[in-house]
Amino acid sequence: MKWIMARDYTDMSRKAANIVSAQVLLKEDSVLGLATGSTPIGLYKQLIAWQHKDDISFDKVTTVNLDEYRNLSPEDPQSYRHFMNEQFFSQIDIRMENTNVPNSCCADVMRECLRYDAMIENRGGIDLQLIGIGNNGHIGFNEPGEAFIMETHLVDLSPTTIKANARFFDGDEQKVPKQAITMGIKHIMQAKRLLLVASGNAKMEVVKKALSGPVTPRVPASILQLHKDLTVVCCPDA
Ligand code: GLP
């Protein structure tokens, strides 16, 4: 496990972007596992800037996102597909057909979960997985529970997650979808490299607790301790 303590959010974003950029430079057809939330936005901005300067290209890159709210269409501004298109994909030279987010509007969720896992396997797995962390220690939308769930699955969001994510829904918990589809622990842990980003003292505490305490499904991020190539890039409050 490698810890990189950045000075501030800008520094954290640049350092994390350097790691993603190096991955793509070394393997131009990398499969990048991507994350949503507010934390990676600065990282995406930095990658966009480097792509516009021709320092890096995503032309041969494939992306797989961690999760999507249930029943939010790609056009819905709150959907993670919309977020990724706006914050990243539409601003770089990636081929949209090479970008993947779970289709949560499907009629048959089980089938979609199986399709998503098979799609990742068919691409040879994930080279570098970017991960944020929830206040309750969730990764993707793998919520605290009795067991680690290996496969992509439908999840009931925990009350703490609904409360935390209400800030993206006009502060109204009622508007937050109650379910989501998330990549399971298997493909996260099978990624060749993991990059965990955390911004601010509170998130750093969650990361420290997860990575230094016992490995337990009650703190889903604790499983990351067992990965051979985990880099944590974090920064304190401004
Ligand atoms: C959501 C996402 C997670 C993300 C988390 C933290 O719950 N499903 O993948 O890590 O938000 O978000 P933020 O970076 O905004 O704190």
Short mmCIF file of C-alpha atoms and ligand atoms in Angstrom, two decimals:
data_model
loop_
_atom_site.label_atom_id
_atom_site.label_comp_id
_atom_site.label_asym_id
_atom_site.label_seq_id
_atom_site.Cartn_x
_atom_site.Cartn_y
_atom_site.Cartn_z
CA MET A 1 0.00 0.00 0.00
CA LYS A 2 1.37 3.41 -0.90
CA TRP A 3 0.16 6.65 0.70
CA ILE A 4 0.63 9.98 -1.02
CA MET A 5 -0.29 12.97 1.08
CA ALA A 6 -1.10 15.93 -1.15
CA ARG A 7 -1.07 19.56 -0.04
CA ASP A 8 -4.60 20.38 -1.10
CA TYR A 9 -7.39 19.31 -3.48
CA THR A 10 -5.64 20.66 -6.59
CA ASP A 11 -2.43 18.89 -5.66
CA MET A 12 -4.33 15.66 -4.91
CA SER A 13 -6.12 15.84 -8.27
CA ARG A 14 -2.86 16.41 -10.16
CA LYS A 15 -1.02 13.62 -8.38
CA ALA A 16 -3.87 11.15 -8.96
CA ALA A 17 -4.18 12.29 -12.59
CA ASN A 18 -0.46 11.65 -13.03
CA ILE A 19 -1.01 8.03 -12.01
CA VAL A 20 -3.92 7.59 -14.44
CA SER A 21 -1.97 9.36 -17.17
CA ALA A 22 1.07 7.11 -16.66
CA GLN A 23 -1.18 4.07 -16.88
CA VAL A 24 -2.55 5.22 -20.25
CA LEU A 25 0.89 6.20 -21.56
CA LEU A 26 2.30 2.79 -20.67
CA LYS A 27 -0.71 0.90 -22.06
CA GLU A 28 -2.71 2.90 -24.57
CA ASP A 29 -5.56 0.36 -24.64
CA SER A 30 -5.94 0.33 -20.86
CA VAL A 31 -9.23 -0.60 -19.22
CA LEU A 32 -9.83 2.15 -16.68
CA GLY A 33 -12.32 1.63 -13.88
CA LEU A 34 -13.84 5.02 -13.11
CA ALA A 35 -15.74 6.57 -10.22
CA THR A 36 -18.23 9.37 -9.67
CA GLY A 37 -18.79 11.68 -6.71
CA SER A 38 -17.26 15.09 -6.14
CA THR A 39 -13.76 13.84 -5.28
CA PRO A 40 -12.57 12.78 -8.77
CA ILE A 41 -13.83 15.90 -10.60
CA GLY A 42 -10.48 17.73 -10.28
CA LEU A 43 -8.65 14.64 -11.51
CA TYR A 44 -10.90 14.48 -14.59
CA LYS A 45 -10.34 18.20 -15.23
CA GLN A 46 -6.58 17.65 -15.15
CA LEU A 47 -6.76 14.70 -17.55
CA ILE A 48 -8.93 16.78 -19.90
CA ALA A 49 -6.32 19.57 -19.86
CA TRP A 50 -3.51 17.15 -20.68
CA GLN A 51 -5.54 15.53 -23.44
CA HIS A 52 -6.21 18.95 -24.99
CA LYS A 53 -2.48 19.59 -24.96
CA ASP A 54 -1.99 16.26 -26.74
CA ASP A 55 0.04 14.90 -23.86
CA ILE A 56 -2.29 11.93 -23.58
CA SER A 57 -4.93 10.18 -25.67
CA PHE A 58 -7.93 8.09 -24.67
CA ASP A 59 -8.60 6.95 -28.23
CA LYS A 60 -7.87 3.30 -27.43
CA VAL A 61 -8.98 3.35 -23.79
CA THR A 62 -12.01 1.46 -22.47
CA THR A 63 -13.74 2.64 -19.31
CA VAL A 64 -16.01 0.82 -16.88
CA ASN A 65 -17.78 2.76 -14.18
CA LEU A 66 -18.42 1.46 -10.72
CA ASP A 67 -22.11 2.14 -10.37
CA GLU A 68 -25.39 3.78 -11.39
CA TYR A 69 -28.58 4.76 -9.57
CA ARG A 70 -31.52 2.49 -10.32
CA ASN A 71 -33.92 3.80 -12.95
CA LEU A 72 -32.14 7.04 -13.76
CA SER A 73 -31.85 7.33 -17.52
CA PRO A 74 -28.62 8.52 -19.17
CA GLU A 75 -30.40 11.81 -19.94
CA ASP A 76 -31.25 12.43 -16.31
CA PRO A 77 -28.83 15.08 -15.00
CA GLN A 78 -28.51 13.14 -11.73
CA SER A 79 -27.50 9.89 -13.38
CA TYR A 80 -23.89 8.80 -13.20
CA ARG A 81 -23.88 8.24 -16.98
CA HIS A 82 -24.81 11.89 -17.43
CA PHE A 83 -22.18 12.92 -14.87
CA MET A 84 -19.44 10.99 -16.69
CA ASN A 85 -20.46 12.32 -20.10
CA GLU A 86 -20.49 15.91 -18.82
CA GLN A 87 -17.46 15.83 -16.54
CA PHE A 88 -15.18 13.71 -18.68
CA PHE A 89 -16.16 11.70 -21.76
CA SER A 90 -17.57 14.54 -23.88
CA GLN A 91 -14.40 16.55 -23.28
CA ILE A 92 -11.79 13.99 -24.31
CA ASP A 93 -10.99 11.93 -27.40
CA ILE A 94 -12.49 8.71 -26.06
CA ARG A 95 -14.86 6.66 -28.25
CA MET A 96 -18.24 6.72 -26.54
CA GLU A 97 -18.82 3.09 -27.50
CA ASN A 98 -15.82 2.23 -25.31
CA THR A 99 -17.37 3.79 -22.21
CA ASN A 100 -19.46 1.62 -19.91
CA VAL A 101 -21.84 2.47 -17.07
CA PRO A 102 -24.40 -0.05 -15.76
CA ASN A 103 -27.75 0.33 -17.53
CA SER A 104 -29.98 0.74 -14.55
CA CYS A 105 -33.17 1.38 -16.51
CA CYS A 106 -33.22 -2.21 -17.72
CA ALA A 107 -36.25 -4.41 -17.07
CA ASP A 108 -34.14 -7.39 -16.04
CA VAL A 109 -31.60 -6.27 -13.45
CA MET A 110 -30.06 -9.70 -12.91
CA ARG A 111 -29.38 -9.99 -16.62
CA GLU A 112 -27.80 -6.54 -16.71
CA CYS A 113 -25.55 -7.43 -13.77
CA LEU A 114 -24.39 -10.61 -15.50
CA ARG A 115 -23.85 -8.68 -18.73
CA TYR A 116 -21.75 -6.05 -16.95
CA ASP A 117 -19.49 -8.63 -15.28
CA ALA A 118 -19.10 -10.56 -18.55
CA MET A 119 -18.26 -7.33 -20.38
CA ILE A 120 -15.45 -6.60 -17.88
CA GLU A 121 -14.14 -10.16 -18.18
CA ASN A 122 -14.25 -10.02 -21.98
CA ARG A 123 -12.03 -6.97 -21.87
CA GLY A 124 -9.49 -8.82 -19.76
CA GLY A 125 -10.39 -7.14 -16.47
CA ILE A 126 -9.52 -3.69 -15.19
CA ASP A 127 -5.99 -2.32 -15.42
CA LEU A 128 -6.45 0.60 -13.04
CA GLN A 129 -9.51 1.16 -10.86
CA LEU A 130 -10.16 4.63 -9.48
CA ILE A 131 -12.12 4.58 -6.22
CA GLY A 132 -13.71 7.18 -3.96
CA ILE A 133 -15.04 6.34 -0.53
CA GLY A 134 -18.37 6.99 1.12
CA ASN A 135 -18.68 8.35 4.67
CA ASN A 136 -19.79 4.88 5.76
CA GLY A 137 -16.82 3.20 4.07
CA HIS A 138 -18.64 2.16 0.91
CA ILE A 139 -16.79 1.71 -2.38
CA GLY A 140 -18.83 2.08 -5.55
CA PHE A 141 -22.17 1.37 -3.94
CA ASN A 142 -20.96 -1.68 -2.01
CA GLU A 143 -22.69 -0.77 1.24
CA PRO A 144 -21.82 -1.98 4.75
CA GLY A 145 -23.43 -5.36 5.38
CA GLU A 146 -23.02 -8.91 6.55
CA ALA A 147 -20.94 -10.13 3.60
CA PHE A 148 -18.88 -8.84 0.71
CA ILE A 149 -20.88 -9.26 -2.49
CA MET A 150 -18.59 -10.41 -5.26
CA GLU A 151 -20.62 -9.84 -8.43
CA THR A 152 -22.26 -6.76 -9.91
CA HIS A 153 -25.57 -6.46 -8.08
CA LEU A 154 -28.62 -4.39 -7.21
CA VAL A 155 -28.24 -2.74 -3.82
CA ASP A 156 -30.54 -0.95 -1.39
CA LEU A 157 -28.73 2.25 -0.50
CA SER A 158 -28.14 2.74 3.21
CA PRO A 159 -29.81 5.65 5.03
CA THR A 160 -26.36 7.23 5.57
CA THR A 161 -25.61 7.14 1.84
CA ILE A 162 -29.01 8.59 0.96
CA LYS A 163 -28.42 11.37 3.47
CA ALA A 164 -24.86 12.04 2.23
CA ASN A 165 -25.85 12.06 -1.45
CA ALA A 166 -28.91 14.29 -0.95
CA ARG A 167 -26.55 17.24 -1.59
CA PHE A 168 -26.68 16.28 -5.29
CA PHE A 169 -30.52 16.22 -5.20
CA ASP A 170 -31.32 19.75 -3.95
CA GLY A 171 -30.60 18.53 -0.42
CA ASP A 172 -33.81 16.48 -0.55
CA GLU A 173 -33.38 12.89 0.65
CA GLN A 174 -36.74 11.98 -0.88
CA LYS A 175 -35.34 12.65 -4.33
CA VAL A 176 -32.36 10.30 -3.93
CA PRO A 177 -32.97 6.93 -5.61
CA LYS A 178 -33.21 4.17 -3.03
CA GLN A 179 -31.40 1.57 -5.10
CA ALA A 180 -28.42 1.31 -7.40
CA ILE A 181 -26.48 -1.18 -9.49
CA THR A 182 -22.86 -1.51 -8.40
CA MET A 183 -19.84 -3.45 -9.50
CA GLY A 184 -19.12 -6.04 -6.84
CA ILE A 185 -15.95 -6.63 -4.87
CA LYS A 186 -14.56 -9.21 -7.30
CA HIS A 187 -13.75 -6.97 -10.25
CA ILE A 188 -12.58 -4.18 -7.96
CA MET A 189 -10.15 -6.54 -6.20
CA GLN A 190 -9.11 -8.20 -9.46
CA ALA A 191 -8.09 -4.85 -10.94
CA LYS A 192 -4.34 -4.85 -11.49
CA ARG A 193 -3.93 -1.52 -9.71
CA LEU A 194 -6.16 0.47 -7.38
CA LEU A 195 -6.13 4.24 -6.90
CA LEU A 196 -8.12 5.52 -3.94
CA VAL A 197 -8.69 9.27 -3.67
CA ALA A 198 -9.96 11.06 -0.56
CA SER A 199 -10.28 14.78 0.04
CA GLY A 200 -10.60 16.44 3.45
CA ASN A 201 -9.94 15.40 7.05
CA ALA A 202 -13.22 13.54 7.53
CA LYS A 203 -12.66 11.35 4.46
CA MET A 204 -9.04 10.74 5.43
CA GLU A 205 -10.27 9.44 8.79
CA VAL A 206 -12.67 7.06 7.03
CA VAL A 207 -9.82 5.82 4.82
CA LYS A 208 -7.45 5.37 7.78
CA LYS A 209 -10.08 3.45 9.72
CA ALA A 210 -10.85 1.25 6.72
CA LEU A 211 -7.24 0.49 5.89
CA SER A 212 -5.87 0.01 9.39
CA GLY A 213 -8.79 -1.73 11.10
CA PRO A 214 -10.08 -5.27 10.64
CA VAL A 215 -11.17 -6.43 7.19
CA THR A 216 -14.93 -6.59 7.49
CA PRO A 217 -17.94 -6.19 5.20
CA ARG A 218 -19.22 -3.66 7.74
CA VAL A 219 -16.54 -1.35 6.31
CA PRO A 220 -16.46 -2.38 2.64
CA ALA A 221 -13.30 -0.37 1.83
CA SER A 222 -11.39 -2.45 4.39
CA ILE A 223 -11.08 -5.20 1.76
CA LEU A 224 -8.71 -2.90 -0.16
CA GLN A 225 -6.01 -3.71 2.44
CA LEU A 226 -5.69 -7.10 0.78
CA HIS A 227 -4.87 -5.70 -2.66
CA LYS A 228 -1.25 -5.97 -3.79
CA ASP A 229 -1.11 -2.63 -5.59
CA LEU A 230 -3.14 0.03 -3.80
CA THR A 231 -2.19 3.70 -3.93
CA VAL A 232 -4.02 6.19 -1.73
CA VAL A 233 -3.85 9.87 -2.65
CA CYS A 234 -5.43 12.13 -0.06
CA CYS A 235 -5.36 15.71 1.16
CA PRO A 236 -6.44 17.58 4.29
CA ASP A 237 -9.19 20.22 4.47
CA ALA A 238 -8.43 23.50 2.72
C1 GLP B 1 -21.13 7.99 -4.21
C2 GLP B 1 -20.48 7.02 -5.17
C3 GLP B 1 -19.13 6.55 -4.67
C4 GLP B 1 -18.31 7.72 -4.20
C5 GLP B 1 -19.02 8.43 -3.10
C6 GLP B 1 -18.23 9.57 -2.48
O1 GLP B 1 -21.80 7.37 -3.19
N1 GLP B 1 -21.29 5.87 -5.42
O2 GLP B 1 -18.48 5.83 -5.70
O3 GLP B 1 -17.06 7.26 -3.78
O4 GLP B 1 -20.23 8.93 -3.66
O5 GLP B 1 -18.53 10.76 -3.09
P1 GLP B 1 -17.76 12.09 -2.87
O6 GLP B 1 -16.49 11.98 -3.63
O7 GLP B 1 -18.64 13.15 -3.45
O8 GLP B 1 -17.54 12.26 -1.42
#
